[in-house]
Tab-separated table of C-alpha atoms in Angstrom:
chain	number	residue	atom	x	y	z
B	1	ASP	CA	-84.989	33.525	0.878
B	2	ASN	CA	-88.061	31.314	0.168
B	3	LYS	CA	-88.046	32.040	-3.565
B	4	LEU	CA	-89.736	29.416	-5.690
B	5	HIS	CA	-87.335	27.404	-7.809
B	6	GLY	CA	-88.487	24.486	-9.945
B	7	LYS	CA	-92.073	23.449	-10.571
B	8	GLY	CA	-94.975	24.788	-8.606
B	9	THR	CA	-98.400	26.428	-8.487
B	10	VAL	CA	-99.089	29.912	-7.196
B	11	ASN	CA	-102.420	31.654	-6.581
B	12	PHE	CA	-101.813	35.404	-6.749
B	13	ASN	CA	-103.727	38.092	-4.859
B	14	ASP	CA	-105.199	39.490	-8.108
B	15	GLY	CA	-106.975	36.178	-8.749
B	16	SER	CA	-104.559	34.887	-11.361
B	17	VAL	CA	-103.004	31.436	-11.174
B	18	TYR	CA	-99.681	30.179	-12.507
B	19	GLU	CA	-98.712	26.529	-12.729
B	20	GLY	CA	-95.312	25.659	-14.096
B	21	GLU	CA	-91.614	26.300	-13.774
B	22	PHE	CA	-89.926	28.963	-11.646
B	23	LYS	CA	-86.388	30.223	-11.394
B	24	TYR	CA	-85.455	32.115	-8.253
B	25	GLY	CA	-89.000	33.311	-7.701
B	26	LYS	CA	-89.795	34.255	-11.285
B	27	LYS	CA	-91.834	32.459	-13.922
B	28	GLU	CA	-89.267	30.907	-16.247
B	29	GLY	CA	-89.451	27.859	-18.494
B	30	LYS	CA	-92.812	26.354	-19.355
B	31	GLY	CA	-96.014	27.181	-17.568
B	32	LYS	CA	-99.750	27.864	-17.594
B	33	TRP	CA	-101.287	31.150	-16.485
B	34	SER	CA	-104.889	32.359	-16.186
B	35	ASP	CA	-106.255	35.626	-14.848
B	36	GLY	CA	-109.517	34.230	-13.490
B	37	ASN	CA	-111.560	36.225	-16.020
B	38	GLY	CA	-111.245	33.894	-19.012
B	39	ASN	CA	-107.852	34.968	-20.375
B	40	SER	CA	-105.063	32.403	-20.335
B	41	TYR	CA	-101.578	31.655	-21.626
B	42	GLU	CA	-99.683	28.403	-21.929
B	43	GLY	CA	-96.128	28.353	-23.161
B	44	GLU	CA	-92.635	29.607	-22.510
B	45	TRP	CA	-91.588	32.223	-19.958
B	46	LEU	CA	-88.449	34.205	-19.203
B	47	ASP	CA	-87.861	36.574	-16.301
B	48	ASP	CA	-91.574	36.628	-15.364
B	49	LYS	CA	-92.627	37.477	-18.939
B	50	ARG	CA	-94.185	35.591	-21.834
B	51	HIS	CA	-91.153	34.870	-23.983
B	52	GLY	CA	-90.875	32.213	-26.699
B	53	ASN	CA	-93.603	30.034	-28.149
B	54	GLY	CA	-97.017	30.008	-26.565
B	55	ILE	CA	-100.792	30.058	-26.919
B	56	TYR	CA	-102.766	33.003	-25.575
B	57	LYS	CA	-106.570	32.727	-25.338
B	58	THR	CA	-108.808	35.699	-24.617
B	59	LYS	CA	-112.172	35.687	-22.871
B	60	ASP	CA	-113.680	36.946	-26.155
B	61	GLY	CA	-112.705	33.771	-28.002
B	62	PHE	CA	-109.531	34.850	-29.822
B	63	ILE	CA	-106.610	32.433	-29.885
B	64	PHE	CA	-103.042	33.545	-30.570
B	65	ASP	CA	-100.607	30.728	-31.309
B	66	GLY	CA	-97.122	32.045	-31.930
B	67	CYS	CA	-94.033	33.773	-30.613
B	68	PHE	CA	-93.631	36.282	-27.805
B	69	LYS	CA	-90.800	38.570	-26.782
B	70	GLU	CA	-90.913	40.183	-23.351
B	71	ASN	CA	-94.721	39.886	-23.130
B	72	LYS	CA	-95.249	41.244	-26.655
B	73	ARG	CA	-96.254	39.341	-29.775
B	74	HIS	CA	-93.163	39.040	-31.924
B	75	GLY	CA	-92.616	36.731	-34.907
B	76	LYS	CA	-94.858	34.377	-36.844
B	77	ALA	CA	-98.290	33.527	-35.474
B	78	THR	CA	-101.623	31.930	-36.265
B	79	ILE	CA	-104.687	33.729	-34.946
B	80	THR	CA	-108.125	32.131	-34.669
B	81	THR	CA	-111.118	34.443	-34.271
B	82	PRO	CA	-114.445	33.640	-32.550
B	83	ASP	CA	-116.067	32.938	-35.952
B	84	GLU	CA	-113.325	30.323	-36.629
B	85	THR	CA	-111.486	32.435	-39.188
B	86	LYS	CA	-107.766	31.735	-39.086
B	87	TYR	CA	-105.013	33.976	-40.308
B	88	ILE	CA	-101.251	33.630	-40.408
B	89	CYS	CA	-99.127	36.741	-40.075
B	90	ASN	CA	-96.004	38.233	-38.523
B	91	PHE	CA	-95.687	40.538	-35.541
B	92	GLU	CA	-93.034	42.989	-34.491
B	93	ASN	CA	-93.207	44.652	-31.098
B	94	ASP	CA	-96.888	43.633	-30.750
B	95	GLN	CA	-97.838	45.075	-34.180
B	96	GLU	CA	-98.933	43.117	-37.272
B	97	ILE	CA	-96.502	43.594	-40.151
B	98	GLY	CA	-96.077	42.379	-43.719
B	99	ASP	CA	-98.489	40.090	-45.536
B	100	VAL	CA	-101.195	37.875	-44.102
B	101	GLU	CA	-102.979	34.710	-45.199
B	102	PHE	CA	-106.618	34.143	-44.219
B	103	PHE	CA	-108.554	30.871	-44.020
B	104	PHE	CA	-112.258	31.544	-43.471
B	105	ALA	CA	-114.723	29.118	-41.906
B	106	ASN	CA	-116.863	29.120	-45.078
B	107	GLY	CA	-113.939	27.901	-47.203
B	108	ASP	CA	-112.846	31.280	-48.599
B	109	HIS	CA	-109.111	31.999	-48.745
B	110	ALA	CA	-107.260	35.303	-49.004
B	111	TYR	CA	-103.827	36.841	-48.705
B	112	GLY	CA	-102.259	40.260	-48.928
B	113	SER	CA	-101.170	43.153	-46.733
B	114	ILE	CA	-102.768	43.593	-43.325
B	115	LYS	CA	-103.846	46.469	-41.108
B	116	ASP	CA	-105.802	46.131	-37.854
B	117	GLY	CA	-106.518	42.470	-38.545
B	118	THR	CA	-108.032	42.950	-42.022
B	119	LEU	CA	-106.794	43.093	-45.609
B	120	ASP	CA	-105.649	46.569	-46.514
B	121	ASN	CA	-103.888	48.101	-49.536
B	122	TYR	CA	-103.567	45.053	-51.797
B	123	GLY	CA	-104.440	41.367	-51.859
B	124	ARG	CA	-106.114	38.383	-53.471
B	125	TYR	CA	-109.415	36.869	-52.325
B	126	GLU	CA	-110.477	33.389	-53.462
B	127	PHE	CA	-114.090	32.444	-52.783
B	128	SER	CA	-115.091	28.864	-52.009
B	129	ASN	CA	-117.264	28.842	-55.167
B	130	GLY	CA	-114.230	29.577	-57.357
B	131	ASP	CA	-114.679	33.347	-57.819
B	132	ILE	CA	-111.460	35.393	-57.529
B	133	TYR	CA	-110.713	39.023	-56.708
B	134	VAL	CA	-107.278	40.607	-57.114
B	135	GLY	CA	-106.631	44.251	-56.326
B	136	ASN	CA	-106.824	46.948	-53.688
B	137	PHE	CA	-108.466	46.679	-50.273
B	138	LYS	CA	-109.397	49.103	-47.517
B	139	ASN	CA	-110.625	47.952	-44.101
B	140	GLY	CA	-111.124	44.454	-45.492
B	141	LEU	CA	-113.311	45.614	-48.407
B	142	PHE	CA	-112.587	45.764	-52.144
B	143	HIS	CA	-111.587	49.395	-52.606
B	144	GLY	CA	-109.608	51.000	-55.434
B	145	LYS	CA	-108.476	49.187	-58.568
B	146	GLY	CA	-109.640	45.602	-58.808
B	147	TYR	CA	-110.159	42.535	-60.960
B	148	TYR	CA	-113.004	40.087	-60.278
B	149	LYS	CA	-113.555	36.820	-62.120
B	150	TRP	CA	-116.810	34.899	-61.721
B	151	ASN	CA	-116.405	31.147	-61.904
B	152	TYR	CA	-118.862	29.882	-64.499
B	153	GLY	CA	-116.506	27.224	-65.798
B	154	GLU	CA	-115.644	27.866	-69.419
B	155	ASP	CA	-118.318	30.594	-69.632
B	156	TYR	CA	-116.489	32.950	-67.295
B	157	LYS	CA	-117.087	36.670	-66.780
B	158	VAL	CA	-114.596	39.275	-65.598
B	159	TYR	CA	-114.902	42.776	-64.146
B	160	GLU	CA	-111.889	45.038	-64.199
B	161	GLY	CA	-112.066	48.552	-62.824
B	162	ASN	CA	-112.807	50.651	-59.766
B	163	TYR	CA	-114.300	49.623	-56.434
B	164	PHE	CA	-115.586	51.715	-53.547
B	165	LYS	CA	-116.322	50.186	-50.134
B	166	GLY	CA	-116.784	46.689	-51.527
B	167	LYS	CA	-118.857	47.540	-54.599
B	168	ARG	CA	-118.150	48.254	-58.253
B	169	ASN	CA	-118.193	52.038	-58.524
B	170	GLY	CA	-116.635	54.314	-61.123
B	171	THR	CA	-115.087	53.338	-64.434
B	172	GLY	CA	-114.867	49.669	-65.298
B	173	GLN	CA	-115.408	46.996	-67.881
B	174	ILE	CA	-117.004	43.557	-67.929
B	175	ILE	CA	-115.562	41.002	-70.322
B	176	HIS	CA	-117.475	37.832	-71.221
B	177	SER	CA	-115.887	34.592	-72.343
B	178	ASP	CA	-117.559	34.940	-75.765
B	179	GLY	CA	-115.565	38.138	-76.370
B	180	ARG	CA	-118.217	40.773	-75.559
B	181	ILE	CA	-116.990	43.789	-73.607
B	182	PHE	CA	-119.084	46.358	-71.707
B	183	TYR	CA	-117.097	49.463	-70.765
B	184	GLY	CA	-118.311	52.493	-68.849
B	185	ALA	CA	-119.710	53.745	-65.553
B	186	PHE	CA	-120.712	51.560	-62.599
B	187	LYS	CA	-122.663	52.450	-59.474
B	188	ASP	CA	-123.234	50.149	-56.488
B	189	ASP	CA	-122.242	47.031	-58.481
B	190	ASN	CA	-124.416	47.870	-61.517
B	191	MET	CA	-123.790	49.417	-64.927
B	192	ASP	CA	-125.222	52.910	-64.713
B	193	GLY	CA	-125.078	55.554	-67.440
B	194	GLU	CA	-123.414	55.388	-70.845
B	195	ILE	CA	-121.942	51.980	-71.633
B	196	LEU	CA	-119.850	51.058	-74.650
B	197	GLU	CA	-120.542	47.530	-75.873
B	198	ILE	CA	-117.892	45.960	-78.087
B	199	SER	CA	-118.849	42.812	-79.972
B	200	PRO	CA	-116.470	39.872	-80.527
B	201	GLN	CA	-115.965	41.293	-84.026
B	202	GLY	CA	-115.013	44.701	-82.598
B	203	ILE	CA	-118.260	46.567	-83.466
B	204	GLN	CA	-119.081	49.338	-80.965
B	205	THR	CA	-122.543	50.217	-79.694
B	206	LYS	CA	-123.259	52.934	-77.144
B	207	LEU	CA	-125.982	51.903	-74.688
B	208	LEU	CA	-127.825	53.534	-71.813
B	209	TYR	CA	-128.171	51.635	-68.522
B	210	GLU	CA	-129.876	52.654	-65.303
B	211	ASN	CA	-129.158	50.727	-62.119
B	212	GLY	CA	-128.094	47.676	-64.090
B	213	LYS	CA	-131.069	47.710	-66.465
B	214	TYR	CA	-130.705	48.231	-70.205
B	215	ILE	CA	-132.700	51.286	-71.355
B	216	ARG	CA	-131.907	51.908	-75.020
B	217	ILE	CA	-129.288	52.236	-77.746
B	218	LEU	CA	-127.614	55.642	-77.889
B	219	ASP	CA	-125.426	55.153	-80.938
B	220	LYS	CA	-123.966	52.453	-83.126
B	221	ILE	CA	-120.553	52.833	-84.728
B	222	ASP	CA	-119.881	50.679	-87.770
B	223	GLU	CA	-116.166	50.474	-87.157
B	224	ILE	CA	-113.909	47.696	-86.003
B	225	TYR	CA	-112.475	48.844	-82.714
B	226	ASP	CA	-108.960	48.232	-81.439
B	227	ILE	CA	-109.306	46.601	-78.040
B	228	LYS	CA	-105.748	47.538	-77.111
B	229	GLU	CA	-106.556	51.232	-77.492
B	230	ILE	CA	-109.501	51.160	-75.097
B	231	ILE	CA	-107.384	49.390	-72.508
B	232	GLU	CA	-104.474	51.802	-72.882
B	233	GLU	CA	-106.653	54.927	-72.912
B	234	SER	CA	-108.857	53.944	-69.986
B	235	SER	CA	-108.084	54.891	-66.396
B	236	ILE	CA	-107.824	51.236	-65.448
B	237	ASN	CA	-104.388	49.970	-64.563
B	238	THR	CA	-104.265	46.453	-65.974
B	239	SER	CA	-100.581	45.784	-65.511
B	240	ILE	CA	-101.007	43.916	-62.212
B	241	PHE	CA	-103.506	41.429	-63.608
B	242	THR	CA	-102.199	38.321	-65.335
B	243	ASP	CA	-105.174	36.036	-65.958
B	244	PRO	CA	-104.299	34.322	-69.275
B	245	TYR	CA	-107.915	33.590	-70.226
B	246	ILE	CA	-109.072	37.172	-70.162
B	247	TYR	CA	-106.104	38.593	-72.014
B	248	LYS	CA	-106.331	35.957	-74.704
B	249	GLN	CA	-109.835	37.247	-75.442
B	250	MET	CA	-108.952	40.919	-75.091
B	251	TYR	CA	-105.991	40.915	-77.405
B	252	GLU	CA	-107.370	38.647	-80.132
B	253	ILE	CA	-109.249	41.569	-81.704
B	254	GLU	CA	-107.225	43.991	-83.851
B	255	LYS	CA	-108.339	46.958	-85.908
B	256	LYS	CA	-108.738	45.762	-89.479
């Protein structure tokens, strides 16, 4: 019946080429395929379909290295993007599921839940300079509740609060390694509006900021403040954050 069986090369009418193993006229075993337009696949086949381990390269520069099931991505895979970002994730029926781990070309590293190829819902982002973000994401941007720690060595600084489309927006607080705390409103990454400063000794001072610039003192309260109360009464959910350095500073101060 002239059906190919064994190894061979076939040039199809649509311009695609297959070189590899056949079984009774169908691609089965190991083989290489290209469509003539820059897309290619090399790996395992079953019943004329990509099935098993293989590497699929697109004309746009994406590389999928992982498992297939009946032509669909299924199982663990490593994807390399045109900008040399790599991420490891799982697929089910051609859809990304579960958590993902990113390795960026600039040295940044991230992991968390994925949607449409980007971090979404929750995750952790580690910058190559040592900065760390832990919290919510939306479309790959910091969005929702978040914790950001700048890496200044021992003289660290932490922001804990709300984010909107990648920027600090809403209620938040910045804690310095020397024990100072600035709590209040943020807009487009800057303190903006009434800010409560709490000294390492627990003294409160109300300040006015505009677009990150200090304007003036609004009020000074000669009272030792309980740091635990401001954390508990604020809208910030701190339960998911476990950095020991910041909480050592935050909980050292008690109302006298």
